[in-house]
Amino acid sequence: MIHSRPSKRDREIFSSLVPHDQIRRTGPNKATEITSYKDVMIDHQLFQTGSYSIYKIPGKNQ
């Protein structure tokens, strides 16, 4: 897994820096990437062997 960790640095993140209900990458410089060397099932969803990037959609209350 490749992961970049963002730094808050005493800033208000959600609402001001990160808009709600828009797709965002999970790291500060690039999205977190996961590589699987075999097919995996996550929450009843089959992911085939390969590399995947993770994105998020932050909501106002979650």
Short mmCIF file of C-alpha atoms in Angstrom, two decimals:
data_model
loop_
_atom_site.label_atom_id
_atom_site.label_comp_id
_atom_site.label_asym_id
_atom_site.label_seq_id
_atom_site.Cartn_x
_atom_site.Cartn_y
_atom_site.Cartn_z
CA MET A 1 0.00 0.00 0.00
CA ILE A 2 1.23 3.48 -0.86
CA HIS A 3 -0.16 6.20 1.39
CA SER A 4 0.57 9.89 1.80
CA ARG A 5 -0.60 11.36 5.09
CA PRO A 6 -2.05 14.88 5.10
CA SER A 7 -1.25 17.32 7.88
CA LYS A 8 -3.98 19.41 9.49
CA ARG A 9 -1.63 22.04 11.02
CA ASP A 10 -4.29 23.79 13.15
CA ARG A 11 -6.52 24.36 10.10
CA GLU A 12 -10.26 23.77 9.76
CA ILE A 13 -10.32 21.00 7.19
CA PHE A 14 -13.91 20.14 6.37
CA SER A 15 -16.19 22.86 5.01
CA SER A 16 -13.38 25.30 4.25
CA LEU A 17 -10.40 23.38 2.87
CA VAL A 18 -12.27 20.23 1.74
CA PRO A 19 -15.67 20.87 0.14
CA HIS A 20 -18.52 18.50 1.01
CA ASP A 21 -20.04 16.03 -1.45
CA GLN A 22 -17.14 16.14 -3.93
CA ILE A 23 -14.72 13.36 -4.82
CA ARG A 24 -11.36 13.78 -3.05
CA ARG A 25 -8.14 11.76 -3.07
CA THR A 26 -7.18 10.13 0.23
CA GLY A 27 -3.67 11.60 0.44
CA PRO A 28 -2.23 15.11 0.16
CA ASN A 29 -0.14 14.48 -2.97
CA LYS A 30 -1.79 11.49 -4.58
CA ALA A 31 -4.52 8.98 -3.80
CA THR A 32 -3.78 5.98 -1.58
CA GLU A 33 -3.04 2.98 -3.78
CA ILE A 34 -3.64 -0.69 -2.93
CA THR A 35 -2.20 -3.56 -4.97
CA SER A 36 -3.68 -7.07 -4.70
CA TYR A 37 -1.90 -10.14 -6.06
CA LYS A 38 -5.08 -12.24 -6.10
CA ASP A 39 -8.79 -11.55 -6.51
CA VAL A 40 -10.43 -10.28 -3.31
CA MET A 41 -14.03 -9.83 -2.17
CA ILE A 42 -14.80 -6.68 -0.18
CA ASP A 43 -18.37 -6.04 1.00
CA HIS A 44 -19.78 -8.45 -1.61
CA GLN A 45 -17.82 -6.68 -4.41
CA LEU A 46 -15.21 -8.68 -6.35
CA PHE A 47 -11.95 -6.86 -7.07
CA GLN A 48 -9.69 -8.59 -9.56
CA THR A 49 -5.91 -8.79 -9.19
CA GLY A 50 -4.38 -5.37 -9.78
CA SER A 51 -3.78 -1.90 -8.38
CA TYR A 52 -6.56 0.39 -7.18
CA SER A 53 -6.62 3.99 -5.98
CA ILE A 54 -8.91 4.99 -3.12
CA TYR A 55 -11.00 8.16 -3.24
CA LYS A 56 -13.61 9.48 -0.81
CA ILE A 57 -16.67 11.74 -0.84
CA PRO A 58 -16.82 13.58 2.51
CA GLY A 59 -20.38 14.49 3.52
CA LYS A 60 -21.44 17.28 5.83
CA ASN A 61 -22.28 14.87 8.69
CA GLN A 62 -19.89 11.99 7.94
#
